[in-house]
N, CA, C and O atoms as a MOPAC input file, in Angstrom:
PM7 MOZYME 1SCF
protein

 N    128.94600 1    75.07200 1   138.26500 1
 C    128.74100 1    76.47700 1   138.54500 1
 C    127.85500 1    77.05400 1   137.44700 1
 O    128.20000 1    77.07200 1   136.26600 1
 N    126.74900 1    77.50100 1   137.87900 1
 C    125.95900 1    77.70600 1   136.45000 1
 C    126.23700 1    79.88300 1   136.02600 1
 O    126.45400 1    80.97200 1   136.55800 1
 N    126.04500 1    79.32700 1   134.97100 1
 C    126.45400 1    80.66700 1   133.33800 1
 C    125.58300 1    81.87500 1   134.55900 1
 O    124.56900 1    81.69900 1   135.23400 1
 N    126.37900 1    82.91900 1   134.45700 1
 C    125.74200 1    84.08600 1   134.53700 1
 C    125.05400 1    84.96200 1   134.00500 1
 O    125.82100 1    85.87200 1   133.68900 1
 N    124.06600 1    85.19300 1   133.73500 1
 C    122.94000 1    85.67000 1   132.95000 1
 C    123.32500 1    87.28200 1   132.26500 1
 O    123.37200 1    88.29400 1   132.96400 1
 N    123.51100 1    87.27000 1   131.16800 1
 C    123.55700 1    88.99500 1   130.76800 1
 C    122.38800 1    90.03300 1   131.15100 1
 O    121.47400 1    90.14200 1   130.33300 1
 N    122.35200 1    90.61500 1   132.04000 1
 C    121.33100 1    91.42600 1   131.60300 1
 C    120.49900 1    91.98200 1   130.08400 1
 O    120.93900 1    92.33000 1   128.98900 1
 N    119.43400 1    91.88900 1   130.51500 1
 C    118.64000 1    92.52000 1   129.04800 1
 C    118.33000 1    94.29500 1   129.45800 1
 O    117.81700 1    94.80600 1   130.45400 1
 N    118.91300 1    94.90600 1   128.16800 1
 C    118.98500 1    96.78700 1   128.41900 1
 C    117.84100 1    96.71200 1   127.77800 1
 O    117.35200 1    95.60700 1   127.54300 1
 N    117.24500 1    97.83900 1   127.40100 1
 C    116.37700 1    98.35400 1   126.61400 1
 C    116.89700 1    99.87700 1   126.60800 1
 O    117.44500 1   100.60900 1   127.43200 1
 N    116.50000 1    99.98600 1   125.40600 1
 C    116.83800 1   101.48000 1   124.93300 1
 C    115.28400 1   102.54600 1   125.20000 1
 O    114.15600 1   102.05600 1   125.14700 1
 N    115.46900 1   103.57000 1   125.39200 1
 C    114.03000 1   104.33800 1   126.01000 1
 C    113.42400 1   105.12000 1   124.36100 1
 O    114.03700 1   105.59500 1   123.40500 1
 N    112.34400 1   104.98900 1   124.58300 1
 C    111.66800 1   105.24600 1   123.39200 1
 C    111.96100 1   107.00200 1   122.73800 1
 O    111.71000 1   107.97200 1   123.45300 1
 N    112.28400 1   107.09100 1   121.90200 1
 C    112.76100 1   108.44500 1   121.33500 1
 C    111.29700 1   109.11300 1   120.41100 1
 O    110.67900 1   108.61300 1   119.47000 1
 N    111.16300 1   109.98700 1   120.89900 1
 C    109.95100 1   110.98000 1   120.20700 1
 C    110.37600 1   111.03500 1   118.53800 1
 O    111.48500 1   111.23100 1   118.04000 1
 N    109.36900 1   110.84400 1   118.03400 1
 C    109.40600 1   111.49700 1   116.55000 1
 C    108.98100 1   112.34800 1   116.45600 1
 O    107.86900 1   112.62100 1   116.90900 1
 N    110.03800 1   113.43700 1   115.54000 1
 C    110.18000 1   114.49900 1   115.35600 1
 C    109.01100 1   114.53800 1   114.13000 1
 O    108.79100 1   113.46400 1   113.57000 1
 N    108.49000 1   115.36000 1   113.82700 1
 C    107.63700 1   115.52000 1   112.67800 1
 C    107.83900 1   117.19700 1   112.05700 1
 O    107.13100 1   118.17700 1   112.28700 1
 N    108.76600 1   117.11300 1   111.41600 1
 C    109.11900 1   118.18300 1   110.42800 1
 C    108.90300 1   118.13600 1   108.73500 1
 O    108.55500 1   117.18900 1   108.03000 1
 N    109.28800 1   119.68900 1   108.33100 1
 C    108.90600 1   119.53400 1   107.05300 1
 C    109.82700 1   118.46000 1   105.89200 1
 O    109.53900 1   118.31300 1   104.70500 1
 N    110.82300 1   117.89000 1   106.52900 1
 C    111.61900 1   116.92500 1   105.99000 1
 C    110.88000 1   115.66100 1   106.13600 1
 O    110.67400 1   114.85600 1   105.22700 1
 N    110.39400 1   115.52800 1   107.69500 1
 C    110.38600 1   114.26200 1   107.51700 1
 C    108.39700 1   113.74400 1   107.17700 1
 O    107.77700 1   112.68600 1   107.06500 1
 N    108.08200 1   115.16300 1   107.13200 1
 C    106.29200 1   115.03300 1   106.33000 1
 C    106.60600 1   114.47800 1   104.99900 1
 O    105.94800 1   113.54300 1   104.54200 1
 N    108.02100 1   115.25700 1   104.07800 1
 C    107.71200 1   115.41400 1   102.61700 1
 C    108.13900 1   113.41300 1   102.46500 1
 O    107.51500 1   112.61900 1   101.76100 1
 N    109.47300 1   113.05300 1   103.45700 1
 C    109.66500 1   111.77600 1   102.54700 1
 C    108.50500 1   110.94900 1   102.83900 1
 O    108.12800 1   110.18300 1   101.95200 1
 N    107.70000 1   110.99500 1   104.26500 1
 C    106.49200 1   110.45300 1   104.67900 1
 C    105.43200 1   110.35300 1   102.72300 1
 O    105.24200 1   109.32000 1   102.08100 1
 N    105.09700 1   111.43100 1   102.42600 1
 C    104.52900 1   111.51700 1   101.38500 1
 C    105.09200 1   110.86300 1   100.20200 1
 O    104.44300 1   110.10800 1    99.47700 1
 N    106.80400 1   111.30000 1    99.96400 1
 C    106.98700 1   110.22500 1    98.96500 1
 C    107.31700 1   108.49400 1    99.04700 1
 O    107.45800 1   107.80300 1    98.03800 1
 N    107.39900 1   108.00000 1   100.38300 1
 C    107.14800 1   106.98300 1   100.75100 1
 C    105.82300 1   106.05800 1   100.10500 1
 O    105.74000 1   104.93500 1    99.60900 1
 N    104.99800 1   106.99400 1   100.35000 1
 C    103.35200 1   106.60700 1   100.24400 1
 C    103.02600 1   107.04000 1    98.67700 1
 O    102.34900 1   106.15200 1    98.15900 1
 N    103.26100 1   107.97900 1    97.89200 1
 C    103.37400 1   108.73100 1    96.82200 1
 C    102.95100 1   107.46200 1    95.78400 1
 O    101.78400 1   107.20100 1    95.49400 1
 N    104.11400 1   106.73700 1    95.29000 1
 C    104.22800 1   105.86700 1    93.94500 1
 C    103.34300 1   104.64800 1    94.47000 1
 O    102.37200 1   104.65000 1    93.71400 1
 N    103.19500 1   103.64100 1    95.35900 1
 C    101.93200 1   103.03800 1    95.63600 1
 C    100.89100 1   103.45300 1    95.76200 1
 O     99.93900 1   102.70700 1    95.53600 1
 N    100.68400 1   104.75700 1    96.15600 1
 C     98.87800 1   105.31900 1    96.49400 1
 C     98.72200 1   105.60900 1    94.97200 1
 O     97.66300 1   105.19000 1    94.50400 1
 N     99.41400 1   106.13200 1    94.25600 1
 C     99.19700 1   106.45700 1    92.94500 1
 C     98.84900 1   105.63600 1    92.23300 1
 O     97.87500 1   105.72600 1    91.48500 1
 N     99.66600 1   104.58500 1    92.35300 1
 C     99.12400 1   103.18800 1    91.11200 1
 C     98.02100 1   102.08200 1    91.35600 1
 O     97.49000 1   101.39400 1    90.48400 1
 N     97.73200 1   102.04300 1    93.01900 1
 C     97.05000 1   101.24000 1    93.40800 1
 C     95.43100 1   102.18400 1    92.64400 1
 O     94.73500 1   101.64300 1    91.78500 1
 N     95.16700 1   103.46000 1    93.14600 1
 C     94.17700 1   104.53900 1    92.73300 1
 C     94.22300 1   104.39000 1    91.56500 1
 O     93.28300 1   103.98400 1    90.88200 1
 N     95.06500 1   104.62400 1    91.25500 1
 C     94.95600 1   104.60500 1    88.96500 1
 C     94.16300 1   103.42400 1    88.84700 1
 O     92.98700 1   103.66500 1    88.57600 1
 N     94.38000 1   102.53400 1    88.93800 1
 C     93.37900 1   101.07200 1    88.92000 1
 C     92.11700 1   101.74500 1    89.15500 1
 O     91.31000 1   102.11700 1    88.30300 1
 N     92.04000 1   101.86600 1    90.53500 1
 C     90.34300 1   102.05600 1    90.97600 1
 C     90.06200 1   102.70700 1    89.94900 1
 O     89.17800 1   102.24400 1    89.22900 1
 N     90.85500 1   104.23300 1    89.48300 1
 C     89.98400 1   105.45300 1    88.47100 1
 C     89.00800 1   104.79200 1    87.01800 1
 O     87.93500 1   104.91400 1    86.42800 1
 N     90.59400 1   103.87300 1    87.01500 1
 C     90.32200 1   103.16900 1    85.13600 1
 C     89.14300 1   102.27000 1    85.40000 1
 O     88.17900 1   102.31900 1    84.63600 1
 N     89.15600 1   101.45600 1    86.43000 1
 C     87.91300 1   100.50000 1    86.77000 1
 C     86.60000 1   100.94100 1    86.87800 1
 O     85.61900 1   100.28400 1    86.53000 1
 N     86.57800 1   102.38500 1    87.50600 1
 C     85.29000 1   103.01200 1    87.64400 1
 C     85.37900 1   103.69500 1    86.25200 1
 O     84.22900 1   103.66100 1    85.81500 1
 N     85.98700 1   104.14900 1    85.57100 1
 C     85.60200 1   104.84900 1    84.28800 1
 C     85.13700 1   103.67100 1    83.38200 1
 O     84.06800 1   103.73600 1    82.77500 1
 N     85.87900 1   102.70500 1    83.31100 1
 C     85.32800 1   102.14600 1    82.17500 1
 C     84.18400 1   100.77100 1    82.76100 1
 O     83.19700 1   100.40500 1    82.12400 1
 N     84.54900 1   100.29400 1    83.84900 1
 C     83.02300 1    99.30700 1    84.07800 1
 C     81.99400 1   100.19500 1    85.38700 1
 O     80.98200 1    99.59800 1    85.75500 1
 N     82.25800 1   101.38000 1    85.93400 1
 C     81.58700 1   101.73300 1    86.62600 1
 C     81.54400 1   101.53200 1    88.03200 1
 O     80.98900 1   102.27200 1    88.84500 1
 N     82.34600 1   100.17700 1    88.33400 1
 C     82.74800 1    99.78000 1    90.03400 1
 C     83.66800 1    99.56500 1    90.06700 1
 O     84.01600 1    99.93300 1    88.94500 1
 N     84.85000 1    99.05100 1    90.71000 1
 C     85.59600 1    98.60300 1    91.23900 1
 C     85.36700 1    96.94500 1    91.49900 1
 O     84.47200 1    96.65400 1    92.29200 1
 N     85.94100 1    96.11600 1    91.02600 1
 C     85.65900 1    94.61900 1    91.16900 1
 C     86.33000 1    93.74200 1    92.65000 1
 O     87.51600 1    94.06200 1    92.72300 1
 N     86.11700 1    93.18400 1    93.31700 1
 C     86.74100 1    92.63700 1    94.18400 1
 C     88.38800 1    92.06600 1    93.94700 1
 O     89.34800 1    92.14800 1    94.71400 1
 N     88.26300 1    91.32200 1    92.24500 1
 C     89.57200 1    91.50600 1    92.40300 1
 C     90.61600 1    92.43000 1    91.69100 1
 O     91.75400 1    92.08700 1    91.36900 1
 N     90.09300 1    93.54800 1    91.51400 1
 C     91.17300 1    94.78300 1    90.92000 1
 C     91.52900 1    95.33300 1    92.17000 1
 O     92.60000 1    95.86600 1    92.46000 1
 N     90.25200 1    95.10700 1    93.09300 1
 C     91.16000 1    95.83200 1    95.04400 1
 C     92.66800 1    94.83300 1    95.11000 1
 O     93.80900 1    95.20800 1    95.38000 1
 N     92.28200 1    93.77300 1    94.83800 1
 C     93.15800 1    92.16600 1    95.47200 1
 C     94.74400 1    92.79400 1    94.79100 1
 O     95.79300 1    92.80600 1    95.43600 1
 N     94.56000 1    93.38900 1    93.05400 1
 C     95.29400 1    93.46900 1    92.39500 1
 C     95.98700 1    94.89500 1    92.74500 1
 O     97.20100 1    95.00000 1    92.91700 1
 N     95.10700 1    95.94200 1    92.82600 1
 C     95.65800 1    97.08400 1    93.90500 1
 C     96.61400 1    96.81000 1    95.17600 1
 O     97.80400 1    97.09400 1    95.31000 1
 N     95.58100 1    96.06500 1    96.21400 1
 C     96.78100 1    95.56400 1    97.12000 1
 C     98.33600 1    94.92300 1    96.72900 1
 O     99.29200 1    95.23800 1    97.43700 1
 N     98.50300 1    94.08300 1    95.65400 1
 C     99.40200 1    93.57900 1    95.24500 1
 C    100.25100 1    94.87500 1    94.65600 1
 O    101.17800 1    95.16500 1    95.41100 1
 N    100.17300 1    95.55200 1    93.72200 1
 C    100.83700 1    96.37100 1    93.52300 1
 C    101.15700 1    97.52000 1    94.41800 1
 O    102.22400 1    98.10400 1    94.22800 1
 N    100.56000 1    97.81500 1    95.13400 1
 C    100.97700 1    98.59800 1    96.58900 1
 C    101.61600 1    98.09700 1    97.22700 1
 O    102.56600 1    98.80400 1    97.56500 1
 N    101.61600 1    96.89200 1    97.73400 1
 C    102.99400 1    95.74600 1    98.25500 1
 C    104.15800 1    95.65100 1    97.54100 1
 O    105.29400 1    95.45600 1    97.97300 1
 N    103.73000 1    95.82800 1    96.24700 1
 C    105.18200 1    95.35800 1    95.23700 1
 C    106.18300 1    96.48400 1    95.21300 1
 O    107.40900 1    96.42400 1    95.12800 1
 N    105.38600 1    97.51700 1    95.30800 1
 C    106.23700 1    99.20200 1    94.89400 1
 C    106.38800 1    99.83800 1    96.14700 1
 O    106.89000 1   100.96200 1    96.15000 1
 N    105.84600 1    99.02000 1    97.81600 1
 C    105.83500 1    99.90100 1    99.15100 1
 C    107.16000 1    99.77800 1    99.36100 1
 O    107.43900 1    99.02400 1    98.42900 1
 N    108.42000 1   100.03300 1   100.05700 1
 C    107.88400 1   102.13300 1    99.96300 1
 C    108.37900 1   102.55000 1    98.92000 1
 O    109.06600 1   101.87900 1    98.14900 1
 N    108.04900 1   103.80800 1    98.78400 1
 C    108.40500 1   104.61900 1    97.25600 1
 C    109.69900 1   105.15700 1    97.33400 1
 O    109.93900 1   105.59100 1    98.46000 1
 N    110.61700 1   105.28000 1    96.52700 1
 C    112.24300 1   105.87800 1    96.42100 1
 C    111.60600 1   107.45300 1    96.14800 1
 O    110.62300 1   107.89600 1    95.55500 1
 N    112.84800 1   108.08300 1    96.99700 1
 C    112.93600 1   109.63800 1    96.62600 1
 C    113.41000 1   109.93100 1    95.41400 1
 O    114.41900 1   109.51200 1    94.84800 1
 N    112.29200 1   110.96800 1    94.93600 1
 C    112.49600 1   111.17300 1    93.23000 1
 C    112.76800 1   112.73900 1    93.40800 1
 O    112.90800 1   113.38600 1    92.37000 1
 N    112.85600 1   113.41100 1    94.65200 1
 C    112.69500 1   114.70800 1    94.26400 1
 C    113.95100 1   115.24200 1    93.67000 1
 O    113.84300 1   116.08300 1    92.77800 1
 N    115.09400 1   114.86500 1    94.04800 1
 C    116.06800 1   115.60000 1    93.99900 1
 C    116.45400 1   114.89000 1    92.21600 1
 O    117.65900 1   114.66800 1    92.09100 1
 N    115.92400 1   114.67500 1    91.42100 1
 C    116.03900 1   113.37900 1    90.33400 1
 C    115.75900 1   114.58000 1    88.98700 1
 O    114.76700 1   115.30500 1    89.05000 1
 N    116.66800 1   114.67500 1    87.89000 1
 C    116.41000 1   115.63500 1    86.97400 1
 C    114.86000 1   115.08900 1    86.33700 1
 O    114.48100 1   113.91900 1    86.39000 1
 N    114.19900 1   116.06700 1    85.82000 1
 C    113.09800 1   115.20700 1    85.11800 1
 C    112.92400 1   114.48000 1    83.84000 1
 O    111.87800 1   114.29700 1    83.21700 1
 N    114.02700 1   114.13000 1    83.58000 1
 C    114.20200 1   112.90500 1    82.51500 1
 C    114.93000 1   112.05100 1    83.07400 1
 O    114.68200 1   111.06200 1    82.38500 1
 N    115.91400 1   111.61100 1    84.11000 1
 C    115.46000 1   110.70000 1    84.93600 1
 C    114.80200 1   110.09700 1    85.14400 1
 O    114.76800 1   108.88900 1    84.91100 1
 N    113.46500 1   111.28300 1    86.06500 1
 C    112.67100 1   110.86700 1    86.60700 1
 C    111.34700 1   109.67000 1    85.56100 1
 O    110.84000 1   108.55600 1    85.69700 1
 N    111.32000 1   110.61300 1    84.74500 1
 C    110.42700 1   109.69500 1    83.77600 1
 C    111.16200 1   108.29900 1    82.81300 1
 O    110.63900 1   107.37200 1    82.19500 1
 N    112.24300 1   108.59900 1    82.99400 1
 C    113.24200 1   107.08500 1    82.54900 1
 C    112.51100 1   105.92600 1    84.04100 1
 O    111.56200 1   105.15500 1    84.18500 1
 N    113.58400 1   106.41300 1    84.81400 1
 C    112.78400 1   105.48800 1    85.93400 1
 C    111.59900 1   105.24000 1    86.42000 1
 O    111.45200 1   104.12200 1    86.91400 1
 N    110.46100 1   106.15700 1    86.42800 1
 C    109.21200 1   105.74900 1    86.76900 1
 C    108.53300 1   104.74200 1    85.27900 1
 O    107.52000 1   104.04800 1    85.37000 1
 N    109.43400 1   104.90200 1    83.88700 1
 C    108.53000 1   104.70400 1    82.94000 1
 C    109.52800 1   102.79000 1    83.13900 1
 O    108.67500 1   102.03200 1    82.67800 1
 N    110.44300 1   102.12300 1    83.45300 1
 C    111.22300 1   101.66200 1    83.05100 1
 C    110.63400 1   100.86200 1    84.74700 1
 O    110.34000 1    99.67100 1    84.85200 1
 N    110.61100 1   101.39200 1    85.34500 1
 C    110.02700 1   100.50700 1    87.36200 1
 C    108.64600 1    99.83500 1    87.04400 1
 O    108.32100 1    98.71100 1    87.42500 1
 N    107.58600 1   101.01300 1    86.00200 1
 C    105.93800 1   100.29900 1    85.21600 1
 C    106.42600 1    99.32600 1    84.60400 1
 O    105.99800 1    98.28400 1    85.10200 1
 N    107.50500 1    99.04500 1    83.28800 1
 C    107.72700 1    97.94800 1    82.76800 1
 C    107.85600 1    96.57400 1    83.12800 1
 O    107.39200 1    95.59500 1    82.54300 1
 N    108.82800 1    96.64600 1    84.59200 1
 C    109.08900 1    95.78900 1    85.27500 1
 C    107.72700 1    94.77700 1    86.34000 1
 O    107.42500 1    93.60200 1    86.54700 1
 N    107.33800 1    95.96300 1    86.69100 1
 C    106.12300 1    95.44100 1    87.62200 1
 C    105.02900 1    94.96400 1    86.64700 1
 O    104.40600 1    93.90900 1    86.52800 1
 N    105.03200 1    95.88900 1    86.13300 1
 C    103.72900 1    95.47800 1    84.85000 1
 C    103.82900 1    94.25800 1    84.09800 1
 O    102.87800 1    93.68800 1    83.56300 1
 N    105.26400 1    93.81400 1    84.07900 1
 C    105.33000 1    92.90700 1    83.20100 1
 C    105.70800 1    91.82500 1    84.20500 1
 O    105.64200 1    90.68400 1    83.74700 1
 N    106.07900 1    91.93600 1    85.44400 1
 C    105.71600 1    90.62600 1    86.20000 1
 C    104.20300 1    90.54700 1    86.84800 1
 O    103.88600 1    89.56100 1    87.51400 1
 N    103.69300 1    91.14900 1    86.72300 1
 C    101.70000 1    91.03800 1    86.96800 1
 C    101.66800 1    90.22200 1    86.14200 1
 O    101.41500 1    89.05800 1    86.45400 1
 N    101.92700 1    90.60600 1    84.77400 1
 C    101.46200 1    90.14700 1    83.35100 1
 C    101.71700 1    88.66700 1    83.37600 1
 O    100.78500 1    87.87500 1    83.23400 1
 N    103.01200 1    88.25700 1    83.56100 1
 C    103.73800 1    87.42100 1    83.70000 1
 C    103.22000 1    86.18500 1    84.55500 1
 O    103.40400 1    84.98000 1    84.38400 1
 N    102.34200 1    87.04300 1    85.76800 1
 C    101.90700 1    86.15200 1    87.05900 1
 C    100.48700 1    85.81200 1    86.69300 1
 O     99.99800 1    84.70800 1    86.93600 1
 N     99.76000 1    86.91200 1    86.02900 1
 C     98.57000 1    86.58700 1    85.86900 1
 C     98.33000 1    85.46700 1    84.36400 1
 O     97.63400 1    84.46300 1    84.51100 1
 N     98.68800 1    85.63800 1    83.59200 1
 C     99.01400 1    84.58300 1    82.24800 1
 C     99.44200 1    82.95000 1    83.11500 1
 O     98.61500 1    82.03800 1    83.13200 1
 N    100.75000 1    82.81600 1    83.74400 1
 C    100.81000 1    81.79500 1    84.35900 1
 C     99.71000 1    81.14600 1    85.29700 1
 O     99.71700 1    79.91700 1    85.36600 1
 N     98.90300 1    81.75000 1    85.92000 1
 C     98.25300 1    81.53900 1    86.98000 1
 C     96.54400 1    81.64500 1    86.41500 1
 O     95.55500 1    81.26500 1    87.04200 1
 N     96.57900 1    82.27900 1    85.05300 1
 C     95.16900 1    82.44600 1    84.33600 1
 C     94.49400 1    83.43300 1    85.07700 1
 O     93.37400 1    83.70300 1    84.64600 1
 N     94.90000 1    84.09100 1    86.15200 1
 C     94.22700 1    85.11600 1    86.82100 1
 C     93.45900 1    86.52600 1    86.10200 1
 O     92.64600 1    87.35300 1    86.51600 1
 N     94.43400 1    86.23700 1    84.37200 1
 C     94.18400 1    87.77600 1    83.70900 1
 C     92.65200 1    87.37000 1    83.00700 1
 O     91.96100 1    88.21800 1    82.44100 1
 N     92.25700 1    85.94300 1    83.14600 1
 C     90.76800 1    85.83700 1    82.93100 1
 C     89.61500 1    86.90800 1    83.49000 1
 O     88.79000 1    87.73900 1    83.11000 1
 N     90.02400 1    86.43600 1    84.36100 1
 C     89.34800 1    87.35300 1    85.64600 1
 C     89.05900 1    88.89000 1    85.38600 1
 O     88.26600 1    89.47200 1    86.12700 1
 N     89.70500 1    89.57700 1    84.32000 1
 C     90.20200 1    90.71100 1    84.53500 1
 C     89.27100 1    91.26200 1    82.92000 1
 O     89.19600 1    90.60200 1    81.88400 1
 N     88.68400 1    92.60000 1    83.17600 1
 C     88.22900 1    93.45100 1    81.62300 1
 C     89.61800 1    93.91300 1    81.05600 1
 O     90.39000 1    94.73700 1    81.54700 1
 N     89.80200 1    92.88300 1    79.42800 1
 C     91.22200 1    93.27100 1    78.94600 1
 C     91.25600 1    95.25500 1    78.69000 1
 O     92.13000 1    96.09900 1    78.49400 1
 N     89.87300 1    95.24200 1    78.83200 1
 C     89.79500 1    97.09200 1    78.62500 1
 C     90.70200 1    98.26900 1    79.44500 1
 O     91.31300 1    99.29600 1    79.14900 1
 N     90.39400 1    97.44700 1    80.70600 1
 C     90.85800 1    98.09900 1    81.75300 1
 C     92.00800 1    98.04300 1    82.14500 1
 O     92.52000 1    99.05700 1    82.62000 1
 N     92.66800 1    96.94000 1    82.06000 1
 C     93.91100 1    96.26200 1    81.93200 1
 C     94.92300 1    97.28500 1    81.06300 1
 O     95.91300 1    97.82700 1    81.55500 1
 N     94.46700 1    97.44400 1    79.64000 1
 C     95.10400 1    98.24800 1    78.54000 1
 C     94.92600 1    99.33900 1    79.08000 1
 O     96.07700 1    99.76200 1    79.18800 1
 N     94.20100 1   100.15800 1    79.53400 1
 C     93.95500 1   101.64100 1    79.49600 1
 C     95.09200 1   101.58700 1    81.07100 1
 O     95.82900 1   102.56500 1    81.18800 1
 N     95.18000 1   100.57700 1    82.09000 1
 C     95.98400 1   101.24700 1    82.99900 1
 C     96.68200 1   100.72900 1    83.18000 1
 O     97.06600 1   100.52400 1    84.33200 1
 N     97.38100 1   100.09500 1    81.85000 1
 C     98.76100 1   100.19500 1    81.50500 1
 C     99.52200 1   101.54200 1    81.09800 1
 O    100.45300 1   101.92200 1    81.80900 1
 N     99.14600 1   102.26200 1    79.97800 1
 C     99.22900 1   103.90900 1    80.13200 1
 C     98.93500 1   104.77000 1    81.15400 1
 O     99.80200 1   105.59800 1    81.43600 1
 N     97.85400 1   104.76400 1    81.81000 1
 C     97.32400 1   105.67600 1    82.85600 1
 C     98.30800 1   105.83800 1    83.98100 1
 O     98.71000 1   106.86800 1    84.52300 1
 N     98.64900 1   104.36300 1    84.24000 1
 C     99.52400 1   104.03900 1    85.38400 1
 C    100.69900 1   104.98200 1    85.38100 1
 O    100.66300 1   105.84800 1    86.25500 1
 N    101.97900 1   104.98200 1    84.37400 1
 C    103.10300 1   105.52800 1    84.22500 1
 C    102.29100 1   106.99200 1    83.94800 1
 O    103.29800 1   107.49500 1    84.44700 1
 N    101.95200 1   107.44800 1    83.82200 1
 C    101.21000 1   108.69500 1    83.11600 1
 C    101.04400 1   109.71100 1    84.53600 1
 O    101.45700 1   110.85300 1    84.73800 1
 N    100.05500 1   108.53000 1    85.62900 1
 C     99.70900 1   109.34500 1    86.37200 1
 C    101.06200 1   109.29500 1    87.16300 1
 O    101.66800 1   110.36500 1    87.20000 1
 N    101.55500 1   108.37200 1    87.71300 1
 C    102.68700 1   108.60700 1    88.61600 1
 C    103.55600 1   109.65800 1    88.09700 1
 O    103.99700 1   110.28100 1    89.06300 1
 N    104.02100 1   110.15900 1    86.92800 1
 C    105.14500 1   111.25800 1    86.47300 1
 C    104.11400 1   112.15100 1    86.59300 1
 O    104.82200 1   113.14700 1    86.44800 1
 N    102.63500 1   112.76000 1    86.79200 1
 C    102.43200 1   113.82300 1    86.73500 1
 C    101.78000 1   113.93100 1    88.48600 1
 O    100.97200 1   114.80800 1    88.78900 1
 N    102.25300 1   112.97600 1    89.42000 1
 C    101.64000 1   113.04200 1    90.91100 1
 C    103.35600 1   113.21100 1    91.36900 1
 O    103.65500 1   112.98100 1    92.54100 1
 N    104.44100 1   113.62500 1    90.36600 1
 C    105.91600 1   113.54300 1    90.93100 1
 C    105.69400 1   114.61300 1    90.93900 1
 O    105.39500 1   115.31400 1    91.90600 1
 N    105.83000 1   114.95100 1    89.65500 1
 C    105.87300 1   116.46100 1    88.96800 1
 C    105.12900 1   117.66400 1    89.91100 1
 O    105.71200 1   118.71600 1    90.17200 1
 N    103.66100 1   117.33100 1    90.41700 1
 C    102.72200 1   117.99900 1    91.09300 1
 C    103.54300 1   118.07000 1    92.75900 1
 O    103.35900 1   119.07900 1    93.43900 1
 N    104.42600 1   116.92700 1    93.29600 1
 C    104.75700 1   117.04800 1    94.26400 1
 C    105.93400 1   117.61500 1    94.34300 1
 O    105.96100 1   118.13700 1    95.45800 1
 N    107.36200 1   117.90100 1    93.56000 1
 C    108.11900 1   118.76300 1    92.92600 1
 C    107.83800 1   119.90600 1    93.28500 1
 O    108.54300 1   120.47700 1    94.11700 1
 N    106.74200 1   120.49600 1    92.73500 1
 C    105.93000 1   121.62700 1    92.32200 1
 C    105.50300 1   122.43000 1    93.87400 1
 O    105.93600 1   123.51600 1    94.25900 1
 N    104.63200 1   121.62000 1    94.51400 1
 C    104.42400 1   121.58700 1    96.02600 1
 C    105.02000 1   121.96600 1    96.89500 1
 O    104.59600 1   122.58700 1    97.87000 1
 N    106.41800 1   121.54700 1    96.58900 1
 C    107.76800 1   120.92000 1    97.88800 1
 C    108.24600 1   122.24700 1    98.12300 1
 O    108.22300 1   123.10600 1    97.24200 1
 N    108.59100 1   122.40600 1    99.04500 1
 C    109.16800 1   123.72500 1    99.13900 1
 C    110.56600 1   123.73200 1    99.24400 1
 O    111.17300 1   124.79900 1    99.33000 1

């Protein structure tokens, strides 16, 4: 006697709502990767003038590493700069970590490297702060 087949349901597609809640986490979702991946490009164009093929490669990687961004709004602002300064350590220091093992940091202007090591944590606490500021 052969097995009786379960039906397959499907659930019907539900509209997204697009409110001022769900714009702001949209933004801080995107917030701490668009920030650090950009800080690269800024430091790359300030100090060699282009953007190199692989500081994009290295952008992408850190936009993967930090996608999506945690909600910081509701976060006192020493918190906030504990954790954004203490999340750079971590990532920064497994780049560091990956690129040394792998010799990839050849590749790389140690100039640029140093300057957005600071820039990085720098700009993200003042693209929080600015969105804080914003939020209604």
């Amino acid at each position: 006697m052969p097995e009786r087949a379960v039906p397959v349901t499907f659930r019907r597609a539900t509209r997204l709502s697009v409110g001022r809640d769900q714009l702001l986490n949209l933004i801080e979702v995107f917030l701490e990767p668009l920030v650090l991946a950009l800080s690269l490009w800024v430091v790359a164009l300030i100090i060699n003038g282009r953007v190199a093929g692989h500081e994009v490669i290295l952008s992408l990687i850190v936009f993967s590493l930090t996608f999506p961004g945690s909600s910081r709004l509701t976060m006192p602002p020493w918190r906030l700069l504990r954790h954004a300064a203490l999340n750079w350590l971590a990532i920064s220091g497994l780049l560091l970590l990956f690129g040394y093992g792998t010799r990839y940091l050849d590749y790389f202007d140690e100039e640029v490297l140093r300057a957005w090591w600071w820039v990085a944590p720098l700009s993200l606490c003042v693209a929080h702060f600015l969105l804080r500021a914003a939020a209604p």
